[in-house]
Coordinates of C-alpha atoms in Angstrom, one line a residue:
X1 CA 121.8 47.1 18.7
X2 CA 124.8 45.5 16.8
X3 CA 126.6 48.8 16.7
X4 CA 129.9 48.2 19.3
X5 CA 131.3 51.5 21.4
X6 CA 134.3 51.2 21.4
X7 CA 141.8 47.2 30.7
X8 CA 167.3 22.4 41.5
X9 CA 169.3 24.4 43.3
X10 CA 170.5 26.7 40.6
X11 CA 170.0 30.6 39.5
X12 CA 168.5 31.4 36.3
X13 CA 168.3 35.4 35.3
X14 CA 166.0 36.3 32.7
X15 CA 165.6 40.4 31.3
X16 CA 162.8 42.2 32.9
X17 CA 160.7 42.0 30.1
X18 CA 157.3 43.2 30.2
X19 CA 154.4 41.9 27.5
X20 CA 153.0 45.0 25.9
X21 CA 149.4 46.0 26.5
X22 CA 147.5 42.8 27.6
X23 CA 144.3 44.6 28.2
X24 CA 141.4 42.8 27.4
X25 CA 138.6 44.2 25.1
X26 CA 135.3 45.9 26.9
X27 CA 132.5 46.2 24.5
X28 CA 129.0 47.6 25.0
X29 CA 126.4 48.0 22.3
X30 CA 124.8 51.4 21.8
X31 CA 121.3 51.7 24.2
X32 CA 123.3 49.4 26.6
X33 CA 124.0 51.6 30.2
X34 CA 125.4 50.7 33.5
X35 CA 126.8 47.8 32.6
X36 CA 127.8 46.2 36.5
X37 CA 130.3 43.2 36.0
X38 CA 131.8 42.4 39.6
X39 CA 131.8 39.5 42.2
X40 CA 128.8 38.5 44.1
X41 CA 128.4 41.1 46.8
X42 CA 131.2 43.4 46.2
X43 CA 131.4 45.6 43.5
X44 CA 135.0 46.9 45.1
X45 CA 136.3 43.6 43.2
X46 CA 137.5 42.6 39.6
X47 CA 136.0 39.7 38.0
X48 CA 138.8 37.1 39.0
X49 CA 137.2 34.2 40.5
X50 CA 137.6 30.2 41.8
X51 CA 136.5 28.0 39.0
X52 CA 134.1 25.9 39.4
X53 CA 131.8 27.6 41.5
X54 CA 128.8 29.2 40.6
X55 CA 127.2 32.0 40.8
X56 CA 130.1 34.2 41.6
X57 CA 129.6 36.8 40.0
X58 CA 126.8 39.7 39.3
X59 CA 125.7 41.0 36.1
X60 CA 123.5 43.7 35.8
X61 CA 122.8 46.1 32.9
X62 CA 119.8 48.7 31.4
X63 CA 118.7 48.7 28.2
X64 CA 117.1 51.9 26.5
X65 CA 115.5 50.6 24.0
X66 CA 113.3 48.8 26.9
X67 CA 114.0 44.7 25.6
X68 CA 112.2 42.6 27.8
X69 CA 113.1 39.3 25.7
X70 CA 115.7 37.4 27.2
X71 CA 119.1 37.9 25.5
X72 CA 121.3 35.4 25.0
X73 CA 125.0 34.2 26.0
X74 CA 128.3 32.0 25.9
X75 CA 131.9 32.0 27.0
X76 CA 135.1 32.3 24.9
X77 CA 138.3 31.1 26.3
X78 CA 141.3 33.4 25.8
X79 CA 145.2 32.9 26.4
X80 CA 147.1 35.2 28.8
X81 CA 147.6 37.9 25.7
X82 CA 143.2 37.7 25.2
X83 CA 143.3 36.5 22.2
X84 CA 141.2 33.3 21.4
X85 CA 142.8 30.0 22.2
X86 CA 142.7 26.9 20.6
X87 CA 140.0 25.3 22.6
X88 CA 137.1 24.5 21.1
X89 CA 133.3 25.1 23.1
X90 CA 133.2 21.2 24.0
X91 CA 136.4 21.9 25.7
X92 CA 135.9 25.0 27.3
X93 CA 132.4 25.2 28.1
X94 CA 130.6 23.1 30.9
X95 CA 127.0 21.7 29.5
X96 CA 125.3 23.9 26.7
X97 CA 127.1 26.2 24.5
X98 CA 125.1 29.1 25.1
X99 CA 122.4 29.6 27.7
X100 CA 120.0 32.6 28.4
X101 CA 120.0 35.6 30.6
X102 CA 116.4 36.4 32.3
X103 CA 113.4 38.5 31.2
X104 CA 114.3 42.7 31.9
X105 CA 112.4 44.3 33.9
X106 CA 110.4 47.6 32.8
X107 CA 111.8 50.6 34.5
X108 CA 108.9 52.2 37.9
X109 CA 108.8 56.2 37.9
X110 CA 111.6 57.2 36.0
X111 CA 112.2 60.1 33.5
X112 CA 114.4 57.9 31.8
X113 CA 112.9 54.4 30.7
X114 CA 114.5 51.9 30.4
X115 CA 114.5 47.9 31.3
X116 CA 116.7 46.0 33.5
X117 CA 118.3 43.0 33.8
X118 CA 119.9 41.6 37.1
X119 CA 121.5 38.0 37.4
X120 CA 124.2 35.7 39.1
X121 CA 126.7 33.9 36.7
X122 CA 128.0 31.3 36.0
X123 CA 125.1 29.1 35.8
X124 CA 125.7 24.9 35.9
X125 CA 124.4 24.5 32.3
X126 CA 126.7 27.0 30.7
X127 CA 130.0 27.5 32.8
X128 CA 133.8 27.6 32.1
X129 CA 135.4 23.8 32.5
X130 CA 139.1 24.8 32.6
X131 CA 140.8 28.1 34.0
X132 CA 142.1 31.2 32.0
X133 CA 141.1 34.2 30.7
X134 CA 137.4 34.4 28.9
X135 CA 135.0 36.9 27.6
X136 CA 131.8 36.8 28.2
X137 CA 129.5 37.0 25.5
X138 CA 125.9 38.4 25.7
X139 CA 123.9 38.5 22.3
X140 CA 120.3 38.6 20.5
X141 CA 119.1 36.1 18.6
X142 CA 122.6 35.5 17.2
X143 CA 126.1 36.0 18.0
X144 CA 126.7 38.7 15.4
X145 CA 124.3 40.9 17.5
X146 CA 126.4 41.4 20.4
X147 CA 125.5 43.6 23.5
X148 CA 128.2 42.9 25.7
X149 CA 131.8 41.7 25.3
X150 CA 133.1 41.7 29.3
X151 CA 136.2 39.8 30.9
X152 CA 136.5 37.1 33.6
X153 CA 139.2 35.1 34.8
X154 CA 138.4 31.7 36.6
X155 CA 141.4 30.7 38.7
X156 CA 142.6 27.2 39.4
X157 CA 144.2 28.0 42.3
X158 CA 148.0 25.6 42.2
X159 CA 150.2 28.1 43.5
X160 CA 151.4 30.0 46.2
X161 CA 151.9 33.5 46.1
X162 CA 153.4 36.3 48.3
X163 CA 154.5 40.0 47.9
X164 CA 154.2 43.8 48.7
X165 CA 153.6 47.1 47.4
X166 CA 156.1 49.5 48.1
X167 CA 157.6 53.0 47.3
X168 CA 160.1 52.5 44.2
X169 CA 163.7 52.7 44.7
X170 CA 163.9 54.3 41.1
X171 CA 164.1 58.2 41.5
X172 CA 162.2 58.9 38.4
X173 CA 159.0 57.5 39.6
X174 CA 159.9 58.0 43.4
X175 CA 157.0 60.4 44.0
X176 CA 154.5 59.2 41.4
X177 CA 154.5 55.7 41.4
X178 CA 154.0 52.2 43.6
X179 CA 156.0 49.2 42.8
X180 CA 154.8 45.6 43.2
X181 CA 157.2 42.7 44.1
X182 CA 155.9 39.1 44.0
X183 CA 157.1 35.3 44.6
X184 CA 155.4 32.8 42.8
X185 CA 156.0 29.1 45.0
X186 CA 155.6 26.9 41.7
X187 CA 158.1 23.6 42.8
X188 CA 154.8 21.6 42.9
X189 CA 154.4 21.9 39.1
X190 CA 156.8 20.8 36.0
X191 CA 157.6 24.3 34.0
X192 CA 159.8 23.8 31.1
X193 CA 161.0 27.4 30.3
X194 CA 159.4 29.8 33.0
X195 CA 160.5 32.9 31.5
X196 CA 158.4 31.9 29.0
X197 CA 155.8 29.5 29.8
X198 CA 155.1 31.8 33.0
X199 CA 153.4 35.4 33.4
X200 CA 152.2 37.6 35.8
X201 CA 149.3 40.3 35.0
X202 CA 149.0 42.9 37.3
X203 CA 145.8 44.9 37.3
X204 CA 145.3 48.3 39.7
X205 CA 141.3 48.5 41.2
X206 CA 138.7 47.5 38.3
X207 CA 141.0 49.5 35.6
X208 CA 141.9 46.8 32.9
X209 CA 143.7 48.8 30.9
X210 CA 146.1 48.9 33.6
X211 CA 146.9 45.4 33.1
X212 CA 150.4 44.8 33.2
X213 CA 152.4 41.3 32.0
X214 CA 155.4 40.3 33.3
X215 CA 157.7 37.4 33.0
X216 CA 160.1 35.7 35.8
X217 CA 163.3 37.6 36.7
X218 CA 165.1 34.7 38.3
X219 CA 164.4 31.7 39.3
X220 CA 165.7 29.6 42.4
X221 CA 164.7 25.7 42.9
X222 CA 161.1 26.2 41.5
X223 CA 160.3 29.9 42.9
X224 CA 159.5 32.4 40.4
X225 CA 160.8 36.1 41.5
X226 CA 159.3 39.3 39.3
X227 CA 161.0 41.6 41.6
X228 CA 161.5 44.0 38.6
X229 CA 164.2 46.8 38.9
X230 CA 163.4 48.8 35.6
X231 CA 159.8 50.4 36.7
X232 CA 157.6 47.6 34.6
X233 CA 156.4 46.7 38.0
X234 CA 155.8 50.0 38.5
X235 CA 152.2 51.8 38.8
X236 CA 151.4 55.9 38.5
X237 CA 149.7 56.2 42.3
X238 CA 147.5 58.6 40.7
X239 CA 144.7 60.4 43.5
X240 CA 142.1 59.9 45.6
X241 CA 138.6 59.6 43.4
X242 CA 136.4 62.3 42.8
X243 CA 132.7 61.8 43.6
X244 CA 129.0 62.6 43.4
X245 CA 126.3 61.0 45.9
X246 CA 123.2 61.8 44.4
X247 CA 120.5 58.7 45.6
X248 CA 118.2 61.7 47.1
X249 CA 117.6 63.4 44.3
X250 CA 116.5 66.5 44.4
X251 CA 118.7 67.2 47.5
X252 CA 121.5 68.8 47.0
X253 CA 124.5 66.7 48.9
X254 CA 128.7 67.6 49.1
X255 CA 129.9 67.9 45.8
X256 CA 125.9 69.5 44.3
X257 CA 124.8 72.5 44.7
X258 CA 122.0 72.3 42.8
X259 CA 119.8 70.6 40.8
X260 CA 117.4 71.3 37.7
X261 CA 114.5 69.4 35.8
X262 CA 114.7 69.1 32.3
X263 CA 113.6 66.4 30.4
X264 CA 115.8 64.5 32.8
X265 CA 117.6 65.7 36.3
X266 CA 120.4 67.7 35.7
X267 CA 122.9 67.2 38.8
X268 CA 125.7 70.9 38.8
X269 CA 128.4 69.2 40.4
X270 CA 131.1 72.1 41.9
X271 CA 133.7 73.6 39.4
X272 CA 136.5 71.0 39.1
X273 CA 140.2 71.9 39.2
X274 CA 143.1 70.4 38.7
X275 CA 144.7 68.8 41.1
X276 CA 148.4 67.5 39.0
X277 CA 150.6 70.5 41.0
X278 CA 148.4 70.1 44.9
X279 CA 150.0 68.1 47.4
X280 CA 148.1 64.9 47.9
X281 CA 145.7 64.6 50.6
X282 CA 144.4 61.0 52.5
X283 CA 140.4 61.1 51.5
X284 CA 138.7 57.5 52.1
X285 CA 137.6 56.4 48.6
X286 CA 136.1 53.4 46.9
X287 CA 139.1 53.8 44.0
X288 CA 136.2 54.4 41.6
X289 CA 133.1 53.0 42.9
X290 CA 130.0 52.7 40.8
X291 CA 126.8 51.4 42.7
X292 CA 123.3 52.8 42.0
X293 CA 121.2 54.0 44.5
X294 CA 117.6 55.8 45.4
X295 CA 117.1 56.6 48.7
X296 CA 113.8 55.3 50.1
X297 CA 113.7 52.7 47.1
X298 CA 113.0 49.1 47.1
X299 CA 114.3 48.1 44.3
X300 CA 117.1 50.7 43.0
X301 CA 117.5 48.6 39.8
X302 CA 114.3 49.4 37.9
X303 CA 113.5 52.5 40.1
X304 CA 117.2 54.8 40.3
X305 CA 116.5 57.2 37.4
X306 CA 119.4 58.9 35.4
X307 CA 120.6 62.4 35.2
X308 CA 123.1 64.8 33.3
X309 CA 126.1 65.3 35.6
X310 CA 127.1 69.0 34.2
X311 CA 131.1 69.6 34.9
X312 CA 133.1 72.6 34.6
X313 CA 136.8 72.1 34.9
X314 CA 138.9 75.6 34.7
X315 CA 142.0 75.3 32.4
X316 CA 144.7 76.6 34.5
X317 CA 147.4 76.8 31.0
X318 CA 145.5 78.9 28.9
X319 CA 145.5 76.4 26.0
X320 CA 142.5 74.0 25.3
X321 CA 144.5 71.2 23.9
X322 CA 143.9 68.4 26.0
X323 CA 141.4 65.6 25.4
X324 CA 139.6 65.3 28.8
X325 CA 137.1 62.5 29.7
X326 CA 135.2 61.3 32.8
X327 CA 136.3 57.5 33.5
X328 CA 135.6 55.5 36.5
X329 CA 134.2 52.0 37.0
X330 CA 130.4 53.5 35.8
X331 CA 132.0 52.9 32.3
X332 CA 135.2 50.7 33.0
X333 CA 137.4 53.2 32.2
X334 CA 136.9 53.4 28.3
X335 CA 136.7 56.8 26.8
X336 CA 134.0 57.6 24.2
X337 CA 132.0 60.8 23.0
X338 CA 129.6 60.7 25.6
X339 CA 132.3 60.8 28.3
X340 CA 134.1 63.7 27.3
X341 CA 134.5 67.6 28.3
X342 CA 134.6 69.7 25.5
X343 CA 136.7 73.0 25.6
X344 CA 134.7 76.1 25.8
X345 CA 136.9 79.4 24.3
X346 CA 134.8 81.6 26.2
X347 CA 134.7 80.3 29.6
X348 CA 138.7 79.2 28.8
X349 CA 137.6 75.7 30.6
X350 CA 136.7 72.4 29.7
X351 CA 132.6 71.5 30.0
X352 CA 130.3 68.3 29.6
X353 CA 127.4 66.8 30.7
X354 CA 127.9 63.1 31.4
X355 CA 124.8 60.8 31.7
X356 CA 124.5 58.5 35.0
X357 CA 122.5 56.4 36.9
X358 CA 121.7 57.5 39.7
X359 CA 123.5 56.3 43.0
X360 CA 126.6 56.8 44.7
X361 CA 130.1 57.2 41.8
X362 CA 133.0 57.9 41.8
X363 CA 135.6 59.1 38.7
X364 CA 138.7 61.0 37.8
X365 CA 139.6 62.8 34.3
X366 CA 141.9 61.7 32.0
X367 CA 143.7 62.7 28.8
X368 CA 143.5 60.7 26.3
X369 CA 145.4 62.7 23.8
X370 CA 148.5 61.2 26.1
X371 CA 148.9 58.3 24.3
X372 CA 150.7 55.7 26.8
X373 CA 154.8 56.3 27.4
X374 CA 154.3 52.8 29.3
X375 CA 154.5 50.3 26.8
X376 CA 153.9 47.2 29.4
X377 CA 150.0 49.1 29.6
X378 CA 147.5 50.8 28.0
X379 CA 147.5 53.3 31.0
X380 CA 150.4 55.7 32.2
X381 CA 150.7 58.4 34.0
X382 CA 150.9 60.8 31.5
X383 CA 146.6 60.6 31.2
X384 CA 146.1 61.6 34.5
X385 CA 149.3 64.3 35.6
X386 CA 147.6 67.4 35.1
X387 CA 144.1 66.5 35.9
X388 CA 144.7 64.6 38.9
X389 CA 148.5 64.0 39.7
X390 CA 150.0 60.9 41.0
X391 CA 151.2 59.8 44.6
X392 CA 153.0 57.2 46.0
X393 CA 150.8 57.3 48.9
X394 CA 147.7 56.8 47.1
X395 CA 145.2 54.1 47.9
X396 CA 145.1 51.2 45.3
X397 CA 144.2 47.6 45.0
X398 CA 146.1 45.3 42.7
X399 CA 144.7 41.9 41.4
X400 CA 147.7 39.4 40.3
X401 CA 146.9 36.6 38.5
X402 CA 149.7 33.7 37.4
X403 CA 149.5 32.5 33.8
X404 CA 151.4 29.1 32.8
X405 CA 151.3 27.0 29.3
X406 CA 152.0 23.8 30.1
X407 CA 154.3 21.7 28.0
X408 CA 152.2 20.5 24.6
X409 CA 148.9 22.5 25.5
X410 CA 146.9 24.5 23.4
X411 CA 146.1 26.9 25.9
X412 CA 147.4 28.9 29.0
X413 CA 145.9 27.9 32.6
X414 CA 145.1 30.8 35.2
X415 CA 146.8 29.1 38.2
X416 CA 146.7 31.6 41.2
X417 CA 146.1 34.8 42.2
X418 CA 146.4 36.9 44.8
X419 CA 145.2 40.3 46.2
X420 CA 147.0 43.6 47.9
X421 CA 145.9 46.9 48.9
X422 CA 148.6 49.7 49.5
X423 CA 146.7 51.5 52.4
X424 CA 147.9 47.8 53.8
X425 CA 151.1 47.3 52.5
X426 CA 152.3 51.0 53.4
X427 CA 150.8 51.9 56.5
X428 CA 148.7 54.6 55.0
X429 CA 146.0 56.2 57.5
X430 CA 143.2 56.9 55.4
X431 CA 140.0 54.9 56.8
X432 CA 138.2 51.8 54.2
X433 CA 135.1 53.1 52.4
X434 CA 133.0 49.7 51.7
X435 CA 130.0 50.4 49.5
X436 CA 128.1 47.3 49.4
X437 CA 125.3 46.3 46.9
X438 CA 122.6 48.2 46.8

């Protein structure tokens, strides 16, 4: 299970300068599946929470090879950049170093077995003492059998913060992207050099490898503004999220025409197209949704089954070159062999069968053989153009989080943090879509 898969009254002027590809790692052992990582009752959030307080957040996983021994786990502090910082446990960690997760549960009635585990975290005798960035870490009997590598940020709310999403001014982007202005009220706190003891990470819906880091672009008598002019505030818009409901199984619901028993469901989801040259239209969304459902169930954790989504996406150029994969917050957005469509020379489209729990999810398809022309992020909107096309308009949620290293520390603090949503900021029509736990 050790075998990793690989988001004064003065003006100062500093260059937009953006820090390249702050993403932090997601890792997820093999046999590990529908890895849930959001705050307590909302899994519309990112994992960006008050320190201090417990039980904040929700962790739930499955394991295949049906483990009903506790595993184990710890935190690890990170700087702004998620590397390691030079804090050691004592001074990171509240009470014990490590701490254990409860028993799985065995899978009821399901084609697929499997056991699951479902807790609240962080617990009092193993939490995070100071704010910042930190993985955590669960494991087996030792910390070189990791399961799951997963970020947090715990927030020592100090600051102030205000802003907006907007349509960009720069004409390049004009149609495809949103830009995000922000004031950062810090003249209750000593800063040395802001532009470059302070950052701001900018992260669109659960995707964290859209993280974006930004320093100051002036400051005036304490307040920080990152009202960037050279599109590294900038985000692609991308489109509404495609979906598949499929909690009554064998029913078929919008989006399944059919299904078929195998050694597991098999869920034929209509032929995709691609929607890069359609004009964009207002569809309520959960900007990529994952929560697993069975209609009639008591318990959807241990009784949701899982199925083969079969996709069919029509290549419009004639060429077969791209490297499509499914993405969405079912596998936080990192592509791997078990999330791809294959080109099929025949049919002249791109095919795959991607395994789900069973539930309500929602995704888009990227191309990862567009390696990012963004070098502030990990994501662009090169990965997504011709699959799904980018709007201004588009509903998105950005989390902003405020970094600072104080003078002589070994560490950077999380200090505020602030949410927007652009169907908010911009007026946009299209009606919320909440999907609370199951």
């Amino acid at each position: 299970m050790s075998n990793l898969k690989l988001f004064t009254l003065s003006l100062m002027f500093s260059p937009a300068l953006a820090y390249a590809q702050f993403a932090p790692d997601w890792l997820v052992a093999e046999g590990i599946h529908s890895v849930q990582w959001h705050v307590l009752g909302d899994p519309q959030s990112l994992t960006v929470v008050p320190l201090g307080e417990t039980g904040s957040l929700r962790l739930a996983f499955d394991d295949f090879y049906q483990s009903t021994t506790p595993f184990n786990y710890t935190w690890q502090h990170c700087n702004r950049d998620w590397q390691p910082s030079g804090l050691n446990h004592s001074e990171a960690i509240e009470g014990f170093m490590e701490s254990q997760l409860p028993d799985g549960i065995l899978s009821f009635n399901t084609y697929q077995p499997y056991s699951h585990m479902s807790t609240i975290l962080p617990h009092s005798d193993c939490m995070p003492r100071v704010s910042g960035n930190y993985y955590l870490i669960i494991f087996g009997e030792s910390q070189m059998d990791t399961l799951l590598k997963l970020p947090a940020v715990f927030v020592n709310q100090k600051t102030q913060l205000s802003g907006g999403i907007h349509r960009t001014s720069l004409m390049g982007l004009r149609q495809s992207h949103q830009e995000i202005d922000m004031i950062v009220d810090m003249r209750d706190i000593s800063v040395l050099n802001p532009f470059k003891d302070v950052a701001l990470s900018i992260i669109q819906n659960r995707n964290w490898r859209s993280t974006k880091q930004l320093a100051p672009r002036f400051l005036r008598n304490g307040v920080m503004d990152f009202d960037h002019d050279d599109g590294s505030n900038c985000f692609p818009g991308g489109n509404h999220f495609r979906y598949i409901d499929n909690k009554n199984l064998p029913v078929p619901s919008l989006r399944v025409s059919r299904y078929e028993l195998n050694e597991r469901w098999v869920a034929f989801v209509d032929e995709e197209i691609a929607r890069g040259i359609l004009y964009p239209t207002h569809q309520q969304d959960g900007q990529g949704v994952f929560v697993p459902r069975k209609q009639g169930s008591d318990d959807e954790g241990i009784e949701a089954d899982y199925l083969w989504m079969d996709l069919f996406l029509k290549d419009n150029e004639g060429k077969g070159h791209r490297q499509l994969h499914v993405l969405g917050d079912f596998n936080a957005y990192q592509p791997h062999l078990d999330n791809q469509l294959l080109y099929d020379e025949i049919e002249q489209a791109y095919r795959g069968r991607i395994m789900v729990k069973q539930g309500y999810l929602e995704y888009l398809i990227a191309d990862e053989s567009r390696s990012s022309t963004d070098e502030s992020s990990q994501w662009s909107a090169d990965k997504t153009q011709w699959s799904e096309g980018n709007h201004w308009e588009t509903n998105n949620r950005y989390t902003v989080i405020v970094y600072l290293r104080s003078w002589g520390a070994r560490h950077d603090e999380a200090m505020g943090m602030m949410t927007l949503d652009s169907r908010n900021a911009m007026g946009l029509k299209a009606l919320e879509l909440r999907v609370g736990n199951p």
